[in-house]
Coordinates of C-alpha atoms in Angstrom, one line a residue:
M24 CA -27.6 -19.7 4.8
A25 CA -24.8 -21.6 6.5
A26 CA -23.8 -20.9 10.0
R27 CA -20.7 -18.8 10.5
S28 CA -17.7 -20.4 12.2
F29 CA -14.9 -18.5 13.8
L30 CA -12.6 -21.5 13.6
P31 CA -9.9 -21.3 10.9
E32 CA -10.5 -23.3 7.8
P33 CA -8.4 -26.5 7.5
N34 CA -6.1 -25.2 4.8
K35 CA -5.6 -21.8 6.4
S36 CA -3.6 -20.6 9.4
A37 CA -5.1 -18.8 12.3
D38 CA -4.4 -15.4 10.8
G39 CA -6.3 -16.3 7.6
A40 CA -3.3 -16.7 5.3
S41 CA -2.8 -19.9 3.4
G42 CA 0.6 -21.6 3.6
V43 CA 1.4 -20.6 0.1
P44 CA 3.2 -17.3 -0.4
P45 CA 1.3 -15.0 -2.7
T46 CA 2.4 -14.7 -6.3
P47 CA 0.8 -12.7 -9.1
D48 CA -1.2 -15.9 -9.9
N49 CA -2.8 -16.6 -6.5
I50 CA -3.5 -13.2 -5.1
E51 CA -6.5 -13.0 -2.8
S52 CA -9.6 -10.9 -3.9
R53 CA -8.9 -8.2 -1.3
D54 CA -5.9 -7.0 -3.2
I55 CA -6.2 -4.4 -6.0
R56 CA -6.0 -5.1 -9.7
S57 CA -5.1 -2.2 -11.9
R58 CA -7.7 -1.4 -14.5
T59 CA -5.2 0.0 -17.0
T60 CA -2.4 -2.6 -16.8
G61 CA -4.1 -5.6 -15.2
T62 CA -1.2 -6.1 -12.7
T63 CA -2.1 -6.9 -9.1
I64 CA -0.7 -5.0 -6.1
E65 CA -1.0 -6.4 -2.7
V66 CA -2.2 -4.6 0.4
I67 CA 0.1 -4.6 3.4
R68 CA -1.9 -5.5 6.6
K69 CA 0.7 -6.7 9.1
R70 CA 2.2 -4.3 11.6
S71 CA 5.6 -5.8 11.2
D72 CA 5.6 -5.0 7.5
F73 CA 4.7 -1.4 8.3
L74 CA 7.5 -1.2 10.8
A75 CA 10.0 -2.7 8.4
A76 CA 9.0 -0.2 5.7
N77 CA 9.6 2.6 8.1
R78 CA 13.3 1.8 7.8
G79 CA 13.1 2.6 4.1
K80 CA 13.6 5.8 2.1
R81 CA 11.0 8.6 2.2
F82 CA 9.6 11.3 0.1
V83 CA 7.6 14.2 1.6
A84 CA 4.8 15.9 -0.3
P85 CA 2.3 18.4 1.0
G86 CA -0.5 15.8 1.4
F87 CA 1.4 12.7 2.3
V88 CA 4.7 11.0 3.1
L89 CA 5.7 8.2 0.9
L90 CA 7.9 5.4 2.2
C91 CA 9.6 2.8 0.1
H92 CA 11.5 -0.2 1.4
P93 CA 12.9 -3.0 -0.7
R94 CA 12.0 -6.4 0.7
P95 CA 14.9 -8.8 1.5
E96 CA 15.4 -11.9 -0.6
S97 CA 14.4 -14.1 2.3
H98 CA 10.9 -12.5 2.5
P99 CA 8.1 -15.0 1.8
V100 CA 6.3 -12.6 -0.6
H101 CA 7.0 -13.1 -4.3
P102 CA 9.9 -10.8 -5.3
D103 CA 8.1 -9.3 -8.3
L104 CA 5.0 -8.3 -6.3
K105 CA 4.4 -4.6 -5.5
R106 CA 2.8 -4.0 -2.1
F107 CA 1.3 -0.8 -0.5
G108 CA 0.0 0.3 2.8
I109 CA -1.9 3.3 4.0
T110 CA -1.7 5.0 7.4
V111 CA -4.0 7.9 8.4
T112 CA -3.9 8.9 12.1
K113 CA -6.5 10.7 14.2
K114 CA -4.5 13.9 14.0
I115 CA -5.8 14.2 10.4
G116 CA -9.4 14.7 11.5
N117 CA -12.6 12.8 12.3
A118 CA -13.5 9.4 10.8
V119 CA -15.2 10.9 7.7
T120 CA -12.1 12.9 6.9
R121 CA -9.8 9.9 7.5
N122 CA -11.9 7.5 5.4
R123 CA -12.0 10.0 2.5
M124 CA -8.3 10.3 2.6
K125 CA -7.8 6.6 2.6
R126 CA -10.1 6.2 -0.4
C127 CA -8.2 8.8 -2.2
F128 CA -4.9 7.1 -1.4
R129 CA -6.2 3.7 -2.5
A130 CA -7.3 5.2 -5.9
L131 CA -3.9 6.9 -6.3
M132 CA -2.0 3.7 -5.6
A133 CA -4.3 1.7 -7.9
E134 CA -3.6 4.1 -10.8
T135 CA 0.1 4.8 -10.3
L136 CA 1.8 1.9 -8.5
P137 CA 1.5 -0.7 -11.3
E138 CA 3.4 1.6 -13.8
H139 CA 5.7 3.6 -11.5
G140 CA 6.1 1.4 -8.4
L141 CA 9.2 -0.6 -7.6
A142 CA 8.9 -4.4 -7.9
G143 CA 10.0 -6.2 -4.8
A144 CA 9.4 -3.2 -2.6
D145 CA 6.8 -2.1 0.0
H146 CA 5.2 1.4 -0.5
I147 CA 3.6 3.2 2.4
M148 CA 1.5 6.4 2.2
I149 CA 1.1 8.3 5.4
G150 CA -1.5 11.1 5.4
R151 CA -0.6 14.6 6.3
K152 CA -3.0 17.3 7.4
Q153 CA -3.6 20.1 4.9
A154 CA -5.5 23.4 5.1
G155 CA -8.0 22.5 2.3
E156 CA -9.1 19.6 0.3
P157 CA -6.2 18.5 -1.9
Q158 CA -6.8 18.0 -5.6
F159 CA -6.6 14.5 -6.9
A160 CA -4.5 15.5 -10.0
D161 CA -2.0 17.4 -7.8
M162 CA -1.6 14.4 -5.4
K163 CA -1.2 12.1 -8.4
S164 CA 1.6 14.2 -9.9
D165 CA 3.3 14.3 -6.4
L166 CA 3.0 10.5 -6.1
V167 CA 4.5 9.9 -9.6
K168 CA 7.3 12.4 -8.7
G169 CA 7.9 10.7 -5.4
L170 CA 8.0 7.2 -6.9
A171 CA 10.6 8.3 -9.4
H172 CA 12.6 10.0 -6.7
L173 CA 12.5 6.9 -4.5
A174 CA 13.4 4.7 -7.5
R175 CA 16.6 6.7 -7.8
K176 CA 17.3 6.6 -4.1
V177 CA 16.7 2.9 -3.7
G178 CA 18.7 2.1 -6.8
K179 CA 16.3 -0.3 -8.5

């Protein structure tokens, strides 16, 4: 077993990203590939991207708030790539509850975003506290309805 090094690799920057902007051909393994369509959606990890998406349009559902923000032409990410991010705060519950909600959101995005998401846009799901455990089918229908609503509002 090789020793671990905390120094960045020579072809990568300090934050772990290579100098090449991601395209559908060179997506890293931490991104999600849809089982049905085979398209890849990238996961948003930088705070600045979450803050930029907060300026976008929103759709409110009982279990989540969906934000959609088209990326500017000058953005380094490939313009046809669909990206998503998930935010679940401590107001939702303990770590088990938050992790369960994040797993559900990741599964929802992997199923619906490749077909219904907007290319060239960032999609953010923000968890909302509910009285009971939400049904996956209900959340999926809300997400599809929200993506269609945001597609009309954004105008793409």
